[in-house]
Short mmCIF file of C-alpha atoms in Angstrom, two decimals:
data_model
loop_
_atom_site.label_atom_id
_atom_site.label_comp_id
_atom_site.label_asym_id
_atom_site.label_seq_id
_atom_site.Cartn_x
_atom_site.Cartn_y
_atom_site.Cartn_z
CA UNK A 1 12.70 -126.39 110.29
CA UNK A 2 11.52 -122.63 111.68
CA UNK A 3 8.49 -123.11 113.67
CA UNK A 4 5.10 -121.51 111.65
CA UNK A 5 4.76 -118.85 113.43
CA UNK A 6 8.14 -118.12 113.79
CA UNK A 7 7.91 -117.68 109.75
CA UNK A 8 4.77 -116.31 109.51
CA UNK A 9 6.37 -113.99 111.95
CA UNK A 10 9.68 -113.32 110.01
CA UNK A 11 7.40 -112.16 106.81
CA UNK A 12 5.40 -110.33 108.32
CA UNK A 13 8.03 -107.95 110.03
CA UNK A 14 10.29 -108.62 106.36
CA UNK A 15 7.35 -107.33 105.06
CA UNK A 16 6.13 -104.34 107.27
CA UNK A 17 10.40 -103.01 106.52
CA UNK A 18 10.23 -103.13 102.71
CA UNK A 19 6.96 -101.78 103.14
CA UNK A 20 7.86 -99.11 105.24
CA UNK A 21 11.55 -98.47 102.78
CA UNK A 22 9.08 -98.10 99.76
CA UNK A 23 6.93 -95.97 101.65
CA UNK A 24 9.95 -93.83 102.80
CA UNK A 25 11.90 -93.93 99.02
CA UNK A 26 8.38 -93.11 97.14
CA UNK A 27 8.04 -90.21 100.06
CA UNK A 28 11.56 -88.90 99.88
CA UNK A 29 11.27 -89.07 95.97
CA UNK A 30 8.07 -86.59 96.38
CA UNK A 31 9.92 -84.27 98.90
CA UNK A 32 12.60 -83.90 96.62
CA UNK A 33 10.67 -82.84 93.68
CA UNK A 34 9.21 -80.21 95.70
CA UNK A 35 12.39 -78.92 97.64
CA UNK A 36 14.58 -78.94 93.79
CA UNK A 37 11.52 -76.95 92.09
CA UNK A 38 11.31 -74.70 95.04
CA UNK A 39 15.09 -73.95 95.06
CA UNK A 40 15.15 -73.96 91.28
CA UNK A 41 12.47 -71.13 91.23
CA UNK A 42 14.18 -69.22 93.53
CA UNK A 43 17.49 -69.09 91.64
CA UNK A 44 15.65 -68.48 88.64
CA UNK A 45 14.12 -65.25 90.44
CA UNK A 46 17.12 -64.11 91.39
CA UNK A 47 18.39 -64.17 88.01
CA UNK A 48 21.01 -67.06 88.21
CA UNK A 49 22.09 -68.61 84.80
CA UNK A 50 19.77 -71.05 83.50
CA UNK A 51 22.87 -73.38 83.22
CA UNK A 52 24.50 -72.94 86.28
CA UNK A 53 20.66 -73.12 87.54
CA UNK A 54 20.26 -76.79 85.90
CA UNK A 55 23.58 -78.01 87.37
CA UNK A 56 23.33 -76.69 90.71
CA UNK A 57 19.67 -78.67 90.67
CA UNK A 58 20.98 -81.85 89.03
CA UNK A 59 23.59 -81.76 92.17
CA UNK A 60 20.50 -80.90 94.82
CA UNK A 61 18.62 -83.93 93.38
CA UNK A 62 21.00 -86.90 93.40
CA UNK A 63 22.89 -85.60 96.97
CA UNK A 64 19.01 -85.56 98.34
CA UNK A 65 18.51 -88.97 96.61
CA UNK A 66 21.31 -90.42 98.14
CA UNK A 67 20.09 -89.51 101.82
CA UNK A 68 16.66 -91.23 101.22
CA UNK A 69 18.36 -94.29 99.33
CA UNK A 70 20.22 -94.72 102.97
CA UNK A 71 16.96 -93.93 105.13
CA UNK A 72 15.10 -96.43 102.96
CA UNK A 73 18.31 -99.26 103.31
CA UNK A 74 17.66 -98.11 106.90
CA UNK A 75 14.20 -99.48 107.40
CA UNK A 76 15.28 -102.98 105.69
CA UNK A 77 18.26 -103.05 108.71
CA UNK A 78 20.55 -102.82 106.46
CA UNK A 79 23.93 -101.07 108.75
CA UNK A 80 24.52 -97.90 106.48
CA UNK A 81 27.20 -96.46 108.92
CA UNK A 82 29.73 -98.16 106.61
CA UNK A 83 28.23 -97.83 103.57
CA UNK A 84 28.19 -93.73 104.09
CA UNK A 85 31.95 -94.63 105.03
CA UNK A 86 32.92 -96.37 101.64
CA UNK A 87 31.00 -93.71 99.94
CA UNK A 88 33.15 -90.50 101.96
CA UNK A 89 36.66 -92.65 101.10
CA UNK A 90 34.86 -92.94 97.49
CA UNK A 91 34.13 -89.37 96.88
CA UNK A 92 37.94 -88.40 98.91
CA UNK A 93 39.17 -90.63 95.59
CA UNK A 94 37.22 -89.18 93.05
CA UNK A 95 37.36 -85.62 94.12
CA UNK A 96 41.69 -86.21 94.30
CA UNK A 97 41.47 -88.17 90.92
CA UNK A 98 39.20 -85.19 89.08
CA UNK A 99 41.76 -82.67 90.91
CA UNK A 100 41.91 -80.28 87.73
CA UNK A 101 38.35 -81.09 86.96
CA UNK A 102 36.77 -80.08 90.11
CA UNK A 103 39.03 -76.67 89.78
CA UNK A 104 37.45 -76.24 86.46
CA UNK A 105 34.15 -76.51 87.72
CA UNK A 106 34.53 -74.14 90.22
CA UNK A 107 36.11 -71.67 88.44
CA UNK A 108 33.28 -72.19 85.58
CA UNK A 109 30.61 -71.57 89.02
CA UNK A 110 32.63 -68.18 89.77
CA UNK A 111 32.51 -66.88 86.19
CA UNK A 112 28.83 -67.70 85.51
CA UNK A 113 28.00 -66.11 89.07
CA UNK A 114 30.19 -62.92 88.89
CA UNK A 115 29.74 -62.62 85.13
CA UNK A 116 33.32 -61.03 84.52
CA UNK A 117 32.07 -60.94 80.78
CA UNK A 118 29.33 -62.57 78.41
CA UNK A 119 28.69 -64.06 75.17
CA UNK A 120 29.87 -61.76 72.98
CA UNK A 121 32.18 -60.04 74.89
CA UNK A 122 35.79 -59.45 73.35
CA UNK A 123 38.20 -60.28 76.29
CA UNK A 124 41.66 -60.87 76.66
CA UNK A 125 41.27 -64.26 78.95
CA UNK A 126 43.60 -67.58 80.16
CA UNK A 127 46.44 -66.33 77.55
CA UNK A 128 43.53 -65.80 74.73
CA UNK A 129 41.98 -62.91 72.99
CA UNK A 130 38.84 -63.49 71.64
CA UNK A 131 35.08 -63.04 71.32
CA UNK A 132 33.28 -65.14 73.43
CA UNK A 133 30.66 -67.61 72.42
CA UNK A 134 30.05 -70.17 75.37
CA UNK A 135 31.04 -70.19 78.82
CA UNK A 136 30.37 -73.74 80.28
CA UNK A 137 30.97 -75.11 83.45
CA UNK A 138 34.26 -76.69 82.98
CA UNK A 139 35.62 -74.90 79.79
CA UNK A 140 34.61 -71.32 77.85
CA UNK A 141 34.92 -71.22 73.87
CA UNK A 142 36.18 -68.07 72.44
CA UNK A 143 36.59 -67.42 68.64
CA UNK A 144 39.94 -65.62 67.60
CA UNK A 145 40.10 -62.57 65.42
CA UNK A 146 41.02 -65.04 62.66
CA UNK A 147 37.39 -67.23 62.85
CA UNK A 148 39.83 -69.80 64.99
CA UNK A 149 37.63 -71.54 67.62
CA UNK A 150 39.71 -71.64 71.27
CA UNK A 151 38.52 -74.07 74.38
CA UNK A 152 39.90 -72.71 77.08
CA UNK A 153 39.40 -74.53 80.95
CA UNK A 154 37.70 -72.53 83.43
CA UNK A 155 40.69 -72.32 85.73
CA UNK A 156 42.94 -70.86 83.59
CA UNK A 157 40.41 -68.04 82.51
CA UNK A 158 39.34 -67.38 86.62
CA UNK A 159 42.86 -67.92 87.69
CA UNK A 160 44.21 -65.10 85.73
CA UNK A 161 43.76 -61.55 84.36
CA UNK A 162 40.58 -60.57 82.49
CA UNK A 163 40.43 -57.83 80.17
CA UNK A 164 36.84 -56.95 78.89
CA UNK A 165 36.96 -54.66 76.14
CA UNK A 166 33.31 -54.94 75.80
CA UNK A 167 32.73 -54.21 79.51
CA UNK A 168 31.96 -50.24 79.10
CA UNK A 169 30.36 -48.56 76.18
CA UNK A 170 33.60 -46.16 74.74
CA UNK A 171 37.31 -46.69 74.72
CA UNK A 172 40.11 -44.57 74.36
CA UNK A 173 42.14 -44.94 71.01
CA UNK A 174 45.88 -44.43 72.39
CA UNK A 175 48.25 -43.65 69.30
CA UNK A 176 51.92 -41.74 69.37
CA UNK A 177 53.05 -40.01 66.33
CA UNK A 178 56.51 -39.12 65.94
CA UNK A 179 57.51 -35.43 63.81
CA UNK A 180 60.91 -34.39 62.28
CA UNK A 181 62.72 -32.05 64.53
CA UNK A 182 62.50 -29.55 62.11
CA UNK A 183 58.83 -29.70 61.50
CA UNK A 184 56.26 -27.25 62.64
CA UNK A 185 54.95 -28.56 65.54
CA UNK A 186 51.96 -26.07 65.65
CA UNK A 187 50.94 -27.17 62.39
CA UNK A 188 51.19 -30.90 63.11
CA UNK A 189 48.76 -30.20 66.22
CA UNK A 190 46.14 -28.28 64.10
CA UNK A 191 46.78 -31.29 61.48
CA UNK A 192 46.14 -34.31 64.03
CA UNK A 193 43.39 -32.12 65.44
CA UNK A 194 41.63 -31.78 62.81
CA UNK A 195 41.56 -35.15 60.80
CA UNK A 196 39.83 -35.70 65.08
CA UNK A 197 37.52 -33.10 64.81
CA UNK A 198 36.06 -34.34 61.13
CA UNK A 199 35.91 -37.75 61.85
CA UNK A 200 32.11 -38.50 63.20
CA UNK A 201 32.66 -41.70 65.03
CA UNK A 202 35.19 -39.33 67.42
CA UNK A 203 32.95 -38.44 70.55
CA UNK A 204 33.23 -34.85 71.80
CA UNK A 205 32.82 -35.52 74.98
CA UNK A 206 35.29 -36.73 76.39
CA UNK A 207 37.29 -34.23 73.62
CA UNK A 208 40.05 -35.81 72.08
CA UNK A 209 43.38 -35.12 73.66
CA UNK A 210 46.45 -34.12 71.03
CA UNK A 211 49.83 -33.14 72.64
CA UNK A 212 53.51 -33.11 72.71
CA UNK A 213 54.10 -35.87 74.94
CA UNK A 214 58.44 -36.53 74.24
CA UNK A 215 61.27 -35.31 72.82
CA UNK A 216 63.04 -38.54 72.00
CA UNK A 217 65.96 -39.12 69.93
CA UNK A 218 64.99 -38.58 66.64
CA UNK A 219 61.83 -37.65 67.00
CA UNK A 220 58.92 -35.16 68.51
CA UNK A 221 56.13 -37.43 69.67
CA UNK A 222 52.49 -36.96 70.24
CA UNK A 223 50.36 -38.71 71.73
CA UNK A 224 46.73 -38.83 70.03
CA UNK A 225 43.77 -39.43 72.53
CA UNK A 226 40.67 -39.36 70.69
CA UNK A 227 37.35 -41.56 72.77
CA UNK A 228 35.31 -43.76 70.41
CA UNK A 229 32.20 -46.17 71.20
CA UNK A 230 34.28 -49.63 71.90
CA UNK A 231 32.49 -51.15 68.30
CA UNK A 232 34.37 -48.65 66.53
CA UNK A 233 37.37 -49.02 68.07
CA UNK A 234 39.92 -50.39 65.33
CA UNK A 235 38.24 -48.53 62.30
CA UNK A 236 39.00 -45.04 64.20
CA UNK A 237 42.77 -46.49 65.16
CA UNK A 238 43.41 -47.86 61.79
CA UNK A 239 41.84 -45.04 59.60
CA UNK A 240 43.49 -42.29 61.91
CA UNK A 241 46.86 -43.56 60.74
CA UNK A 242 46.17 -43.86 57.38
CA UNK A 243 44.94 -40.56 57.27
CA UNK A 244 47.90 -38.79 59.42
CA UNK A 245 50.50 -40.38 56.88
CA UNK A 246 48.60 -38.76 53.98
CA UNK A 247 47.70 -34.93 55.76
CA UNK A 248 51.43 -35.05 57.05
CA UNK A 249 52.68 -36.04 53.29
CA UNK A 250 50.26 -33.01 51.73
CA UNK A 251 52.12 -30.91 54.55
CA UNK A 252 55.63 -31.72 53.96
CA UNK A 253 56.01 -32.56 57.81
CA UNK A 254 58.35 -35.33 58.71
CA UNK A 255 57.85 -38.52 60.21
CA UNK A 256 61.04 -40.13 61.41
CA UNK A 257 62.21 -43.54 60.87
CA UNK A 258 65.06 -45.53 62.10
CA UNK A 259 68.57 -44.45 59.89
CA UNK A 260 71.97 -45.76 59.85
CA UNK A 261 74.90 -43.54 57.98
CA UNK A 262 77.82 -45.78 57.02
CA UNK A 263 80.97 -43.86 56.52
CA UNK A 264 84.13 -45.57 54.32
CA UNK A 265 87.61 -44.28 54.83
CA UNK A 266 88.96 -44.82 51.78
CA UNK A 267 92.59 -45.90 52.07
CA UNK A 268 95.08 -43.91 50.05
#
């Protein structure tokens, strides 16, 4: 049996430790509040994504918890140097088991940083051309041009070529139309130029560009430039070639298509 003052000894120092790891995990817990609101603040002020601004604090907080969880076992003399060993070989595990995962996440960190494109963008992305409608941190949604929704992981999108055809506020509307050899080319120009010229959703500056850009096989080709705002886009492209067909039909000019003659030798 432990002498008396031996015990009263023993619980009294028991006591002053838990004491003193309460004292440290209620003190740590106060320090972090203040050092995640300060740092979330800041990336709010500079204009950081309010989701990538939650996640990167979520991550601050429970890495900061984890260091005063240790410094509190530390008062109760508790030996944390192989604790913080199991929990390195822990996170080596995890980080090779979530492999694809973590690449994801990083790859969502990069796009919400850089901002390659936003909601609402139309982008040609990870093998997918869409609008998109949600860019998370391990996958972005994008809906198709037929209403088809499309998750797409975050490594696949940052891993490859982006094309934002929302990024700048006019395209250029690149079409080649093909003439009969025989047809007036003069008049086709004046023609093409023209149906440019009264169409109002064709800027002026930069002026559309009409011009004689091969003699192929069959054909004389032009290539029709004209610059649109990017919303307007696939009206101009569509209702341009719906309009040359008609103007070059009122014309009488020509427009090629592929022809095969079959010639028989009649045996006598």
């Amino acid at each position: 049996m432990l002498p008396k003052d031996f015990s009263q000894e023993l619980l009294l120092e028991w006591g002053i430790s838990i004491g003193m790891a309460i004292v440290v995990f209620l003190v740590g817990r106060i320090v972090i509040n203040v050092i995640v609101k300060i740092a979330k603040h800041a990336m709010e002020k500079g204009g950081m994504d309010a989701l990538l601004v939650n996640f990167v604090s979520s991550i601050m907080r429970w890495v900061l918890m984890l260091f005063v969880i240790i410094a509190a076992l530390e008062q109760l003399g508790v030996d944390t140097t192989s604790l913080v060993a199991l929990l390195g070989a822990a996170g080596i595990a995890v980080g090779l088991a979530l492999k694809d995962s973590l690449q994801n996440f990083a790859s969502g960190v990069m796009l919400i940083v850089f901002r390659p494109f936003k909601n609402g963008d139309f982008v040609d992305a990870g093998g997918v051309t869409g609008v998109v409608e949600h860019i998370g941190i391990f996958t972005t949604t994008m809906k198709t041009g037929d209403n088809k929704e499309v998750i797409v992981p975050n490594g696949q999108v940052y891993g490859g070529t982006i094309t934002n055809f929302s990024a700048r506020s006019t395209r250029r509307v690149d079409m080649v139309v093909g003439i009969a050899y025989d047809a007036d080319i003069r008049k086709a120009k004046n023609i093409l130029l023209d149906i440019l010229n009264a169409d109002e959703r064709v800027l002026k500056d930069p002026a559309p560009v009409v011009a004689v850009s091969e003699l192929a096989d069959s054909s004389v080709n032009f290539v029709v430039r004209p610059w649109v705002n990017s919303g307007d886009y696939w009206a101009v492209l569509w209702d341009t070639n719906e309009k040359v067909k008609y103007a070059f039909d009122e014309a009488g000019i020509g427009i090629p298509f592929p022809q095969m003659e079959l010639h028989v030798n009649k045996a006598e």
